[in-house]
Amino acid sequence: MPGDGLVAPTGDPDDKAIEAALRPKNLDDFVGQKRVREQLSLVLEASRLRGRSADHVLLSGPPGLGKTTLSMIIAAEMNAPLRISSGPAIQHAGDLAAILSSLTEGEVLFLDEIHRMSRPAEEMLYMAMEDFRVDIIVGKGAGATAIPLDLPPFTLVGATTRAGLLPGPLRDRFGFTGHLEFYSTDELELVLRRSAMLMDMKVNSAGFAEVAGRSRGTPRIANRLLRRVRDWALVHGVDQIDARTAGAALDMYEVDARGLDRLDRSVLRALITKFNGGPVGLSTLAIAVGEEPETVETVAEPYLVREGLLGRTPRGRVATRAAWEHLGLEMPENVAAGLPENMFSGPGTNTSADPVTGEL
């Protein structure tokens, strides 16, 4: 998958193994997402008091914010086994029927990237979620027979980064829907303090703040950067990590003070130096930085748009004044005059694109 770099929201298998050890095991240890955490706690407590399986749960939001962790916590809080699968792995209705038929009563089924499930499997899931029943089709053509199969009560936890791609009938069958937001720097510092304690690291407050400020509001990235800082400190014989140590380590990995990596800066530099700030089309911009258009669009653009460094207009991508300033360049007045009226000059004020996907 493109973008499995140091500040990419996805991770490689080794990263995921380490992340598993750092995951909180209950809602009390889960940092951030206060509103979702409180609502989910109420849903689970009510289910325990009724002695029934919890309602189906849909978790949406960008990668790396804790959707998988929350699914594990739901299973732990309900004292139920957890079954994990993903939308791309379920390409036929038979694949889903095999999973559903093997569930035990009260089991939690976690489907990651549920929006990528095939349509026939989706339609089978409707009946399974609502009536705890599926129809198994035996035979073909005129001789085909539907055999009803009753399922034990279970809880489906669906996770998606693209909630808008879920069909309405599927979305409506979830009893609880929670949207996970990016973390604040203070919340990330709490995440890092817990991780540092589990990894037996000595980090002062300034060191935590330095790592948190470069983590793109994402716990997964924060933990990954913390491990790289740990490696740097170990090799250089540093006992306690402070802001200077953390900054030196992350500078070596080309993650700057704003959380931009090599690809992010390459996109901005090409946009400004080769196309005078834009507008320029995605394919042309991708060729200029030597990457695939999908990589630029899905890995670099969402964070650049969210930080107010890049804008998407009907005519193409444009660099904002903040992007010029970040690279230490002065925006010519004629370029500034050509920007759309609602084009932002700092983070958090863009109204021309979705802050997560960058879509118009």
Coordinates of N, CA, C and O in Angstrom, one line a residue, residues 152-243:
P152 N -26.7 -17.0 16.2 CA -26.8 -16.6 17.6 C -26.6 -15.0 17.7 O -26.0 -14.4 16.8
P153 N -27.2 -14.4 18.7 CA -27.0 -12.9 18.8 C -25.5 -12.6 18.8 O -24.7 -13.2 19.6
F154 N -25.1 -11.6 18.1 CA -23.7 -11.2 18.0 C -23.7 -9.6 17.9 O -24.7 -9.0 17.6
T155 N -22.5 -9.1 18.1 CA -22.3 -7.6 17.9 C -21.4 -7.4 16.7 O -20.2 -7.9 16.8
L156 N -21.8 -6.7 15.8 CA -20.9 -6.3 14.6 C -20.3 -4.9 14.9 O -21.1 -4.0 15.2
V157 N -19.0 -4.8 14.8 CA -18.3 -3.5 14.9 C -17.7 -3.3 13.6 O -16.8 -4.0 13.1
G158 N -18.2 -2.3 12.9 CA -17.7 -1.9 11.5 C -16.8 -0.7 11.6 O -17.1 0.2 12.4
A159 N -15.7 -0.7 10.9 CA -14.8 0.5 10.9 C -14.6 0.9 9.5 O -14.5 0.1 8.6
T160 N -14.7 2.2 9.3 CA -14.5 2.7 7.9 C -13.8 4.1 7.9 O -14.0 4.9 8.9
T161 N -13.0 4.3 6.9 CA -12.4 5.6 6.8 C -13.2 6.5 5.8 O -12.9 7.6 5.6
R162 N -14.2 5.8 5.2 CA -15.1 6.5 4.1 C -16.5 6.3 4.4 O -17.2 5.5 3.7
A163 N -17.0 6.8 5.5 CA -18.4 6.6 5.9 C -19.4 6.9 4.8 O -20.5 6.3 4.7
G164 N -19.1 7.9 4.0 CA -20.0 8.3 2.9 C -20.2 7.2 1.8 O -21.2 7.3 1.1
L165 N -19.3 6.2 1.8 CA -19.4 5.1 0.8 C -20.3 4.0 1.3 O -20.6 3.1 0.5
L166 N -20.7 4.0 2.5 CA -21.6 3.0 3.0 C -23.0 3.2 2.6 O -23.5 4.4 2.7
P167 N -23.7 2.2 2.0 CA -25.1 2.4 1.6 C -26.0 2.7 2.8 O -25.7 2.2 3.9
G168 N -27.0 3.5 2.6 CA -27.9 3.9 3.7 C -28.5 2.7 4.5 O -28.5 2.8 5.7
P169 N -29.0 1.7 3.8 CA -29.6 0.6 4.5 C -28.6 -0.1 5.5 O -29.0 -0.6 6.6
L170 N -27.3 -0.2 5.1 CA -26.3 -0.8 6.0 C -26.0 0.2 7.2 O -26.0 -0.2 8.4
R171 N -25.9 1.5 6.9 CA -25.6 2.4 7.9 C -26.7 2.5 9.0 O -26.4 2.7 10.2
D172 N -27.9 2.4 8.5 CA -29.1 2.5 9.4 C -29.2 1.3 10.4 O -29.9 1.4 11.4
R173 N -28.6 0.2 10.1 CA -28.7 -0.9 10.9 C -27.7 -0.9 12.1 O -27.8 -1.9 12.9
F174 N -26.9 0.0 12.2 CA -26.0 0.1 13.3 C -26.7 0.9 14.4 O -27.3 2.0 14.2
G175 N -26.7 0.3 15.6 CA -27.4 1.0 16.8 C -26.6 2.2 17.3 O -27.2 3.1 17.9
F176 N -25.3 2.2 17.1 CA -24.5 3.3 17.6 C -23.4 3.6 16.5 O -22.8 2.7 16.0
T177 N -23.3 4.9 16.2 CA -22.3 5.4 15.3 C -21.4 6.4 15.9 O -21.9 7.4 16.5
G178 N -20.1 6.2 15.9 CA -19.2 7.1 16.5 C -18.1 7.6 15.5 O -17.6 6.8 14.7
H179 N -17.9 8.9 15.4 CA -16.9 9.4 14.5 C -15.7 9.9 15.3 O -15.8 10.7 16.2
L180 N -14.5 9.4 15.0 CA -13.3 9.7 15.7 C -12.6 10.9 15.1 O -12.5 10.9 13.8
E181 N -12.3 11.8 15.9 CA -11.6 13.1 15.4 C -10.1 13.0 15.7 O -9.6 12.2 16.5
F182 N -9.4 13.8 15.0 CA -7.9 13.9 15.2 C -7.7 14.4 16.6 O -8.5 15.1 17.2
Y183 N -6.6 14.0 17.2 CA -6.2 14.3 18.6 C -5.6 15.6 18.7 O -4.8 16.1 17.8
S184 N -5.8 16.3 19.8 CA -5.0 17.5 20.1 C -3.6 17.1 20.6 O -3.3 16.0 20.9
T185 N -2.7 18.1 20.6 CA -1.4 17.9 21.1 C -1.4 17.4 22.5 O -0.6 16.5 22.9
D186 N -2.2 18.0 23.4 CA -2.3 17.6 24.8 C -2.7 16.1 24.9 O -2.2 15.4 25.7
E187 N -3.7 15.7 24.1 CA -4.1 14.3 24.2 C -3.0 13.3 23.7 O -2.8 12.3 24.2
L188 N -2.3 13.8 22.6 CA -1.2 12.9 22.2 C -0.1 12.8 23.2 O 0.6 11.7 23.3
E189 N 0.1 13.8 23.9 CA 1.1 13.8 25.0 C 0.7 12.7 26.0 O 1.6 12.0 26.5
L190 N -0.5 12.6 26.4 CA -1.0 11.6 27.3 C -0.8 10.2 26.7 O -0.4 9.3 27.4
V191 N -1.1 10.1 25.4 CA -0.8 8.8 24.7 C 0.7 8.4 24.8 O 1.0 7.3 25.1
L192 N 1.5 9.4 24.6 CA 3.0 9.1 24.5 C 3.5 8.8 26.0 O 4.4 8.0 26.1
R193 N 2.9 9.5 27.0 CA 3.4 9.2 28.3 C 3.1 7.7 28.7 O 3.9 7.0 29.3
R194 N 1.9 7.3 28.3 CA 1.5 5.9 28.6 C 2.4 4.9 27.8 O 2.9 3.9 28.4
S195 N 2.7 5.2 26.6 CA 3.6 4.3 25.7 C 5.0 4.3 26.3 O 5.6 3.3 26.3
A196 N 5.5 5.5 26.7 CA 6.8 5.6 27.2 C 7.0 4.8 28.5 O 8.0 4.1 28.7
M197 N 5.9 4.8 29.3 CA 6.0 4.0 30.5 C 6.0 2.5 30.2 O 6.8 1.8 30.8
L198 N 5.2 2.1 29.2 CA 5.2 0.7 28.8 C 6.5 0.2 28.2 O 6.9 -0.9 28.3
M199 N 7.2 1.2 27.5 CA 8.5 0.9 26.9 C 9.7 1.2 27.8 O 10.8 1.1 27.3
D200 N 9.4 1.6 29.0 CA 10.5 1.9 30.0 C 11.4 3.0 29.5 O 12.6 2.9 29.5
M201 N 10.8 4.1 28.9 CA 11.6 5.2 28.4 C 11.6 6.4 29.4 O 10.5 6.6 30.1
K202 N 12.6 7.1 29.4 CA 12.7 8.3 30.2 C 12.6 9.5 29.3 O 13.5 9.8 28.5
V203 N 11.5 10.2 29.4 CA 11.2 11.4 28.5 C 10.6 12.5 29.4 O 9.7 12.2 30.2
N204 N 11.2 13.7 29.2 CA 10.6 14.8 30.0 C 9.4 15.5 29.2 O 9.1 15.1 28.1
S205 N 8.8 16.4 29.8 CA 7.6 17.0 29.3 C 7.9 17.7 27.9 O 7.1 17.6 27.0
A206 N 9.0 18.3 27.8 CA 9.4 19.0 26.5 C 9.6 18.0 25.4 O 9.2 18.2 24.3
G207 N 10.1 16.8 25.8 CA 10.3 15.7 24.8 C 9.0 15.2 24.3 O 8.8 15.0 23.1
F208 N 8.1 15.0 25.2 CA 6.7 14.6 24.8 C 6.1 15.6 23.9 O 5.4 15.2 22.9
A209 N 6.2 16.8 24.2 CA 5.6 17.9 23.4 C 6.2 18.0 22.0 O 5.4 18.2 21.0
E210 N 7.5 17.8 21.9 CA 8.1 17.8 20.6 C 7.6 16.7 19.7 O 7.3 16.9 18.5
V211 N 7.5 15.5 20.3 CA 7.0 14.3 19.5 C 5.6 14.5 19.1 O 5.2 14.3 18.0
A212 N 4.8 14.9 20.1 CA 3.3 15.1 19.9 C 3.1 16.1 18.8 O 2.2 16.0 17.9
G213 N 3.9 17.2 18.8 CA 3.7 18.3 17.8 C 4.0 17.9 16.3 O 3.5 18.5 15.4
R214 N 4.7 16.8 16.2 CA 5.0 16.3 14.8 C 4.2 15.0 14.4 O 4.5 14.4 13.4
S215 N 3.2 14.7 15.2 CA 2.5 13.4 15.0 C 1.2 13.5 14.2 O 0.4 12.6 14.2
R216 N 0.9 14.7 13.6 CA -0.3 14.8 12.7 C -1.6 14.5 13.4 O -2.6 14.1 12.8
G217 N -1.7 14.6 14.7 CA -2.9 14.4 15.4 C -3.3 12.9 15.5 O -4.5 12.6 15.7
T218 N -2.4 12.0 15.3 CA -2.7 10.6 15.1 C -1.9 9.7 16.1 O -0.6 9.7 16.0
P219 N -2.5 9.0 17.0 CA -1.8 8.2 18.0 C -0.9 7.2 17.4 O 0.2 6.9 17.9
R220 N -1.3 6.6 16.3 CA -0.4 5.6 15.6 C 0.9 6.2 15.2 O 2.0 5.6 15.4
I221 N 0.8 7.4 14.6 CA 2.0 8.0 14.2 C 2.8 8.5 15.4 O 4.1 8.4 15.4
A222 N 2.2 8.9 16.4 CA 2.9 9.4 17.6 C 3.7 8.2 18.2 O 4.9 8.4 18.6
N223 N 3.1 7.1 18.3 CA 3.8 5.9 18.9 C 5.0 5.5 18.0 O 6.0 5.1 18.5
R224 N 4.8 5.6 16.7 CA 5.8 5.2 15.8 C 7.0 6.2 15.9 O 8.2 5.8 15.9
L225 N 6.7 7.5 16.0 CA 7.8 8.5 16.1 C 8.5 8.3 17.5 O 9.7 8.4 17.5
L226 N 7.8 7.9 18.5 CA 8.4 7.7 19.8 C 9.4 6.6 19.8 O 10.5 6.6 20.4
R227 N 9.0 5.5 19.0 CA 10.0 4.4 18.9 C 11.2 4.8 18.1 O 12.3 4.3 18.4
R228 N 11.1 5.6 17.1 CA 12.3 6.0 16.4 C 13.1 6.9 17.3 O 14.4 6.9 17.2
V229 N 12.5 7.8 18.1 CA 13.3 8.6 19.0 C 14.0 7.7 20.0 O 15.2 7.9 20.4
R230 N 13.3 6.7 20.5 CA 14.0 5.7 21.4 C 15.2 5.1 20.7 O 16.3 5.0 21.4
D231 N 15.1 4.7 19.5 CA 16.2 4.1 18.8 C 17.4 5.1 18.7 O 18.6 4.7 18.9
W232 N 17.1 6.3 18.3 CA 18.1 7.3 18.2 C 18.8 7.6 19.5 O 20.1 7.6 19.6
A233 N 18.0 7.7 20.6 CA 18.6 7.9 21.9 C 19.5 6.7 22.3 O 20.6 6.9 22.9
L234 N 19.1 5.5 22.0 CA 19.8 4.3 22.4 C 21.2 4.3 21.7 O 22.2 4.0 22.3
V235 N 21.2 4.6 20.4 CA 22.4 4.5 19.6 C 23.4 5.6 20.0 O 24.6 5.5 20.1
H236 N 22.8 6.8 20.4 CA 23.7 7.9 20.8 C 23.9 8.0 22.3 O 24.5 9.0 22.8
G237 N 23.5 7.0 23.0 CA 23.8 6.9 24.4 C 23.1 8.0 25.3 O 23.7 8.4 26.3
V238 N 21.9 8.4 24.9 CA 21.2 9.4 25.6 C 20.2 8.7 26.6 O 19.4 7.9 26.2
D239 N 20.3 9.1 27.9 CA 19.6 8.4 28.9 C 18.1 9.0 29.0 O 17.2 8.2 29.0
Q240 N 18.0 10.3 29.1 CA 16.7 10.9 29.2 C 16.5 11.8 27.9 O 17.3 12.6 27.5
I241 N 15.3 11.6 27.3 CA 15.0 12.3 26.1 C 14.3 13.6 26.4 O 13.3 13.7 27.1
D242 N 14.9 14.7 25.8 CA 14.3 16.0 26.0 C 13.9 16.5 24.6 O 14.0 15.8 23.6
A243 N 13.5 17.8 24.5 CA 13.0 18.3 23.2 C 14.1 18.3 22.2 O 13.9 18.0 21.0

